Amino acid sequence: MLISTKGRYALRVLIDLAEHQGGEYIPLKEIARRQEISEKYLESIIKLLVKAQLLSGLRGKGGGYKLTRSPDQYTVYSVLLLTEDSLAPVACLEEWADPCARAAECRTLALWQGLDKVIRDYLSGVTIADLAQRGSNGDNYVI
């Protein structure tokens, strides 16, 4: 599984909005500047997030984008599933895949199902609020 720039940037946008939320709409230009992402590319990602109702947008003066719910209600899994279409480790586990004719004899099916579950459970347990917390970069491990 390789997460695309679209998926990574969507997470960055949501984290940015979570960190700067205050009830007002945040202009695309500000998000693009802070995240160092091209406005043009960001527009396509934001359009996807608005269509999925993860963001709301307002045009004109004072316009921009904001989260539609609390940052703790956005899971990394749901965002990546939206941007990546599938997070399945193998094609036969994709949601739209036809049943595999070899499933009954497949020696590796349980392995892939287990990996799929680990990925889904892990990413479902991490929220945008978790990622937006300052100092959550993994370097605070104490023995």
CSV table of C-alpha atoms in Angstrom, one decimal:
chain,number,residue,atom,x,y,z
A,1,MET,CA,0.0,0.0,0.0
A,2,LEU,CA,1.4,3.4,-1.0
A,3,ILE,CA,-0.5,6.5,0.1
A,4,SER,CA,-0.7,9.1,-2.7
A,5,THR,CA,0.1,12.8,-2.4
A,6,LYS,CA,-3.6,13.4,-2.6
A,7,GLY,CA,-4.2,11.4,0.6
A,8,ARG,CA,-1.2,12.9,2.4
A,9,TYR,CA,-2.2,16.4,1.4
A,10,ALA,CA,-5.9,15.8,2.4
A,11,LEU,CA,-4.7,14.9,5.9
A,12,ARG,CA,-2.5,18.0,6.0
A,13,VAL,CA,-5.4,20.2,5.0
A,14,LEU,CA,-7.6,18.8,7.7
A,15,ILE,CA,-4.9,19.1,10.4
A,16,ASP,CA,-4.3,22.7,9.3
A,17,LEU,CA,-8.0,23.5,9.6
A,18,ALA,CA,-8.2,21.8,13.0
A,19,GLU,CA,-5.2,23.8,14.3
A,20,HIS,CA,-6.6,27.1,13.0
A,21,GLN,CA,-10.3,26.6,13.7
A,22,GLY,CA,-12.2,29.3,15.4
A,23,GLY,CA,-15.5,29.4,13.7
A,24,GLU,CA,-14.5,31.5,10.7
A,25,TYR,CA,-13.8,30.3,7.2
A,26,ILE,CA,-10.1,30.0,6.3
A,27,PRO,CA,-9.1,31.1,2.8
A,28,LEU,CA,-7.6,28.4,0.5
A,29,LYS,CA,-4.7,30.8,-0.1
A,30,GLU,CA,-3.7,30.7,3.6
A,31,ILE,CA,-3.9,26.9,3.8
A,32,ALA,CA,-1.8,26.6,0.6
A,33,ARG,CA,0.8,29.0,2.0
A,34,ARG,CA,1.1,27.3,5.4
A,35,GLN,CA,1.2,23.8,3.9
A,36,GLU,CA,3.4,24.8,0.9
A,37,ILE,CA,1.0,23.1,-1.5
A,38,SER,CA,0.0,24.5,-4.9
A,39,GLU,CA,-3.3,26.3,-4.7
A,40,LYS,CA,-4.4,24.6,-8.0
A,41,TYR,CA,-3.7,21.1,-6.7
A,42,LEU,CA,-5.2,22.0,-3.3
A,43,GLU,CA,-8.4,23.0,-5.1
A,44,SER,CA,-9.0,19.5,-6.4
A,45,ILE,CA,-8.4,18.0,-2.9
A,46,ILE,CA,-10.7,20.5,-1.2
A,47,LYS,CA,-13.4,19.9,-3.8
A,48,LEU,CA,-13.3,16.2,-2.9
A,49,LEU,CA,-13.4,17.0,0.9
A,50,VAL,CA,-16.4,19.3,0.4
A,51,LYS,CA,-18.3,16.8,-1.8
A,52,ALA,CA,-17.8,14.2,1.0
A,53,GLN,CA,-19.0,16.8,3.5
A,54,LEU,CA,-15.8,16.8,5.5
A,55,LEU,CA,-15.5,20.5,4.8
A,56,SER,CA,-17.9,23.3,4.2
A,57,GLY,CA,-17.0,26.2,1.9
A,58,LEU,CA,-18.1,29.8,1.5
A,59,ARG,CA,-17.4,31.9,-1.6
A,60,GLY,CA,-16.6,35.6,-1.7
A,61,LYS,CA,-15.2,38.0,0.8
A,62,GLY,CA,-14.7,36.3,4.2
A,63,GLY,CA,-15.0,33.0,2.4
A,64,GLY,CA,-12.9,29.9,2.6
A,65,TYR,CA,-13.2,26.5,4.2
A,66,LYS,CA,-13.8,25.0,7.7
A,67,LEU,CA,-14.4,21.6,9.2
A,68,THR,CA,-18.0,20.4,9.3
A,69,ARG,CA,-17.5,18.6,12.7
A,70,SER,CA,-15.0,18.3,15.5
A,71,PRO,CA,-11.5,17.1,14.6
A,72,ASP,CA,-11.9,14.0,16.8
A,73,GLN,CA,-14.7,12.8,14.5
A,74,TYR,CA,-12.4,12.5,11.5
A,75,THR,CA,-10.5,9.2,11.3
A,76,VAL,CA,-7.4,8.9,9.2
A,77,TYR,CA,-9.0,5.7,7.7
A,78,SER,CA,-12.1,7.5,6.5
A,79,VAL,CA,-10.0,10.3,4.9
A,80,LEU,CA,-7.6,7.9,3.2
A,81,LEU,CA,-10.4,5.7,2.0
A,82,LEU,CA,-11.9,8.7,0.3
A,83,THR,CA,-8.7,9.8,-1.4
A,84,GLU,CA,-7.2,6.4,-2.2
A,85,ASP,CA,-10.4,4.5,-3.1
A,86,SER,CA,-8.9,1.3,-1.5
A,87,LEU,CA,-6.5,0.6,1.3
A,88,ALA,CA,-6.6,-3.2,0.7
A,89,PRO,CA,-3.2,-4.8,0.7
A,90,VAL,CA,-4.1,-7.1,-2.2
A,91,ALA,CA,-6.6,-6.8,-5.0
A,92,CYS,CA,-8.8,-9.7,-3.9
A,93,LEU,CA,-9.7,-7.8,-0.7
A,94,GLU,CA,-10.9,-4.7,-2.4
A,95,GLU,CA,-14.5,-3.9,-1.8
A,96,TRP,CA,-15.5,-4.2,-5.5
A,97,ALA,CA,-13.4,-7.3,-6.2
A,98,ASP,CA,-15.0,-10.4,-7.7
A,99,PRO,CA,-14.8,-13.4,-5.4
A,100,CYS,CA,-11.5,-15.2,-6.0
A,101,ALA,CA,-11.9,-18.7,-7.4
A,102,ARG,CA,-8.8,-19.8,-5.4
A,103,ALA,CA,-10.0,-18.4,-2.1
A,104,ALA,CA,-10.7,-21.9,-0.6
A,105,GLU,CA,-7.2,-23.1,-1.4
A,106,CYS,CA,-5.3,-19.8,-0.9
A,107,ARG,CA,-2.6,-20.3,1.7
A,108,THR,CA,-2.0,-16.6,2.0
A,109,LEU,CA,-5.6,-15.3,2.2
A,110,ALA,CA,-5.7,-15.3,6.0
A,111,LEU,CA,-2.4,-13.3,6.1
A,112,TRP,CA,-3.8,-10.6,3.8
A,113,GLN,CA,-7.1,-10.5,5.7
A,114,GLY,CA,-5.1,-10.0,8.9
A,115,LEU,CA,-3.0,-7.3,7.5
A,116,ASP,CA,-6.1,-5.6,6.1
A,117,LYS,CA,-7.7,-5.7,9.6
A,118,VAL,CA,-4.5,-4.3,11.2
A,119,ILE,CA,-4.4,-1.4,8.7
A,120,ARG,CA,-8.1,-0.6,9.1
A,121,ASP,CA,-8.1,-0.9,12.9
A,122,TYR,CA,-4.9,1.2,13.3
A,123,LEU,CA,-6.0,4.0,10.9
A,124,SER,CA,-9.5,4.0,12.4
A,125,GLY,CA,-8.0,4.6,15.8
A,126,VAL,CA,-6.2,7.8,14.8
A,127,THR,CA,-8.1,11.0,14.4
A,128,ILE,CA,-7.3,14.4,13.0
A,129,ALA,CA,-7.4,15.7,16.5
A,130,ASP,CA,-4.7,13.3,17.5
A,131,LEU,CA,-2.5,14.5,14.6
A,132,ALA,CA,-3.2,18.1,15.3
A,133,GLN,CA,-1.8,17.9,18.9
A,134,ARG,CA,1.5,19.6,19.1
A,135,GLY,CA,4.4,17.3,20.0
A,136,SER,CA,2.7,14.2,18.6
A,137,ASN,CA,5.5,13.5,16.2
A,138,GLY,CA,6.5,10.3,17.9
A,139,ASP,CA,9.7,11.6,19.6
A,140,ASN,CA,8.3,11.6,23.1
A,141,TYR,CA,8.9,8.0,24.0
A,142,VAL,CA,10.0,7.4,27.6
A,143,ILE,CA,11.2,4.2,29.2
